[in-house]
Short mmCIF file of C-alpha atoms in Angstrom, two decimals:
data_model
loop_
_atom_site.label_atom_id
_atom_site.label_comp_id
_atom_site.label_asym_id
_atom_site.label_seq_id
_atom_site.Cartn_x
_atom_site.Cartn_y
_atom_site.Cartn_z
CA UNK A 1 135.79 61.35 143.66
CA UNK A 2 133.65 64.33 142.55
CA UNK A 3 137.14 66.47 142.37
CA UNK A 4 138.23 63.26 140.10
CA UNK A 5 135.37 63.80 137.71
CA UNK A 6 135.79 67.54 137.38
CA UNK A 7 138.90 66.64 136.35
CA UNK A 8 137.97 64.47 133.86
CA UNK A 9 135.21 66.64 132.75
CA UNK A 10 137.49 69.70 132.36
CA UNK A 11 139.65 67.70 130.24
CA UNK A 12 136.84 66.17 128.08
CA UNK A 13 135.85 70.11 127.47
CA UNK A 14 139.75 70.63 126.36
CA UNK A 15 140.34 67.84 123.72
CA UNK A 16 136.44 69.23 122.05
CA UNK A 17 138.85 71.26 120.24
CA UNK A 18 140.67 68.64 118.75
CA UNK A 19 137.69 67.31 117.03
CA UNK A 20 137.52 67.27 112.95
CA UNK A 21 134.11 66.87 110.99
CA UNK A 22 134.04 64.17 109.34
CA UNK A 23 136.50 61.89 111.56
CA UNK A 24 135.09 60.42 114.42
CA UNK A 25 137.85 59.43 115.63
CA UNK A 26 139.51 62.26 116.68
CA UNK A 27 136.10 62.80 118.83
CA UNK A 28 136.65 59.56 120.71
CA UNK A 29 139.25 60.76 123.28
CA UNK A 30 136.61 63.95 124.47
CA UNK A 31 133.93 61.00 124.71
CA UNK A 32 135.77 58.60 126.84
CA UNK A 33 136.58 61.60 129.15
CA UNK A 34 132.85 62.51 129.04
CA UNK A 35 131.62 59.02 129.81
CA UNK A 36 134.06 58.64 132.39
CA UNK A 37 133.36 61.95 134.30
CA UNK A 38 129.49 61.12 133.62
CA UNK A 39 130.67 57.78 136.03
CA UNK A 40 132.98 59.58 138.27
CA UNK A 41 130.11 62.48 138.88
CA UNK A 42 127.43 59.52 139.17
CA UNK A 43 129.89 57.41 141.77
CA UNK A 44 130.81 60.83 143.75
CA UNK A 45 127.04 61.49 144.18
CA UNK A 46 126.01 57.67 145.25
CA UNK A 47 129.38 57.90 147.57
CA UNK A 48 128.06 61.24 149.33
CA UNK A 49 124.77 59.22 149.76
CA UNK A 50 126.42 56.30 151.21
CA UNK A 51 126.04 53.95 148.53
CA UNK A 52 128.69 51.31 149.78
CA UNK A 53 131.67 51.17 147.28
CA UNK A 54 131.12 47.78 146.64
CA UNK A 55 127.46 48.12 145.49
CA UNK A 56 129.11 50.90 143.20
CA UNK A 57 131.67 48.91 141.63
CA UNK A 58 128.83 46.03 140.61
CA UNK A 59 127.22 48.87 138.62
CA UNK A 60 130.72 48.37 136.22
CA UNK A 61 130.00 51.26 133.40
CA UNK A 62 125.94 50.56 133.78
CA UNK A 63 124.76 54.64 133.73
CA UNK A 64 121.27 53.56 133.49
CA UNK A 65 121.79 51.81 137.14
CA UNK A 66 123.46 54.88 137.99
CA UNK A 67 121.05 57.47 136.59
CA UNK A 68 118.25 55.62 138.41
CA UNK A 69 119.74 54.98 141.75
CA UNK A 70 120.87 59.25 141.84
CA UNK A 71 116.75 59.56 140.92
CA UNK A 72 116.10 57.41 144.03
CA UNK A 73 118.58 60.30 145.74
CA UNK A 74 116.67 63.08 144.57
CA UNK A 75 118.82 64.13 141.63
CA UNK A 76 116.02 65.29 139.27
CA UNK A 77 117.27 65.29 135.40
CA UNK A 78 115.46 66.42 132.48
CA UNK A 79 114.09 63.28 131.07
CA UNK A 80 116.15 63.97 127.85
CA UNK A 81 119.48 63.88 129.98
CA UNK A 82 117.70 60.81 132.10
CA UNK A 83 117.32 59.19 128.18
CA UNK A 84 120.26 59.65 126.79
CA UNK A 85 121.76 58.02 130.12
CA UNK A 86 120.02 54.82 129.39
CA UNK A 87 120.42 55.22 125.45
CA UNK A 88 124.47 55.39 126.16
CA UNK A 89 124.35 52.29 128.30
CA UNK A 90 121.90 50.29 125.70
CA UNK A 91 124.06 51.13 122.82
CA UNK A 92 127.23 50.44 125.14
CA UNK A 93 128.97 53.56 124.27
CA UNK A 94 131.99 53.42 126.88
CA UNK A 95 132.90 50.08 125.52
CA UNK A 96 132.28 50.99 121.75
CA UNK A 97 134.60 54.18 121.92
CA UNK A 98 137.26 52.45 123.86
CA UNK A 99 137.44 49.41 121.83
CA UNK A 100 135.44 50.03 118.79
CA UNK A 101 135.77 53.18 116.62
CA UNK A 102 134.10 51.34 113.48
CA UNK A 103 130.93 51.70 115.40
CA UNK A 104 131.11 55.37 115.12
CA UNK A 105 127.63 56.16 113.28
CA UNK A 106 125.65 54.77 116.56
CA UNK A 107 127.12 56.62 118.74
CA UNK A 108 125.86 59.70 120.35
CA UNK A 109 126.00 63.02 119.26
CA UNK A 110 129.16 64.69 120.65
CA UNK A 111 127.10 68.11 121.66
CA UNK A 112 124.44 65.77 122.97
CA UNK A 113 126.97 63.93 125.23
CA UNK A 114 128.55 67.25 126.15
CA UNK A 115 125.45 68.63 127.69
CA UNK A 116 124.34 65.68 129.40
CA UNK A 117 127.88 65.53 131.07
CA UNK A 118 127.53 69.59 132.01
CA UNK A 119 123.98 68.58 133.61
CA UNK A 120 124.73 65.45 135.48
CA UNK A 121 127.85 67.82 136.79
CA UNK A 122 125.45 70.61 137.82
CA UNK A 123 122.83 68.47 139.25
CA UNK A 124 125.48 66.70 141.48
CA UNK A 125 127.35 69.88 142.77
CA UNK A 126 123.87 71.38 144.07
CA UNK A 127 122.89 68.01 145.42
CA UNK A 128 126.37 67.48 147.14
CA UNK A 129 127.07 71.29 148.06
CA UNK A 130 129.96 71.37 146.11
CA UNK A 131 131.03 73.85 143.79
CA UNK A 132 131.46 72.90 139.99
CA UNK A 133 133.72 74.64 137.32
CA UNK A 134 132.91 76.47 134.25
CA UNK A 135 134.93 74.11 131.65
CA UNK A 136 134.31 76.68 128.39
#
């Protein structure tokens, strides 16, 4: 799983470059990559834990849930990273950028997203042991 989101989060890194000012849409690909290694990294870490599967799938795209239940673990984030968590699930970010591009203006900064992704990635190697990859 946590290879998965590296993955993911390498790729998210890769498709920055594709991004124009001034067209959010061509930012919307390196989000949904972003979110979904945020998940992945989030899943890997409850996994390694023993969070049943089940109980992880009931979460659905809830990184709130997630954010608090890798708290409960003893994955300490900076309580801007822990914020933004919630603020993408309130404002329903992984369902706005899959299905909803007009709703572009409320969604998070991209360089915001970016380093929350890199720190949730970070926090979960060291808690997990395993190694994580410089994406720049």
């Amino acid at each position: 799983m946590l290879a998965l989101a590296e993955e993911y989060r390498a790729a998210a890194h890769h498709l920055l470059q594709r991004g124009q000012r001034g067209n959010p849409a061509t930012w919307a690909p390196a989000r949904l990559l972003a979110l979904q290694a945020i998940e992945l990294q989030l899943n890997g870490l409850l996994l390694y834990r023993g969070l049943e599967p089940a109980a992880i799938r009931a979460l659905q795209h809830d990184l709130a849930r997630r954010c608090a239940l890798a708290f409960a673990f003893g994955i300490v984030l900076r309580k801007r990273t822990a914020d933004h968590l919630r603020a993408l699930h309130d404002g329903r970010e992984y369902l706005t950028t899959r299905y909803a591009p007009e709703c572009a203006a409320s969604w998070s900064r991209i360089n915001r997203l970016m380093a929350t992704l890199d720190e949730v990635s970070c926090k979960v190697a060291k808690a997990t042991g395993l190694p994580v990859n410089n994406p720049a």
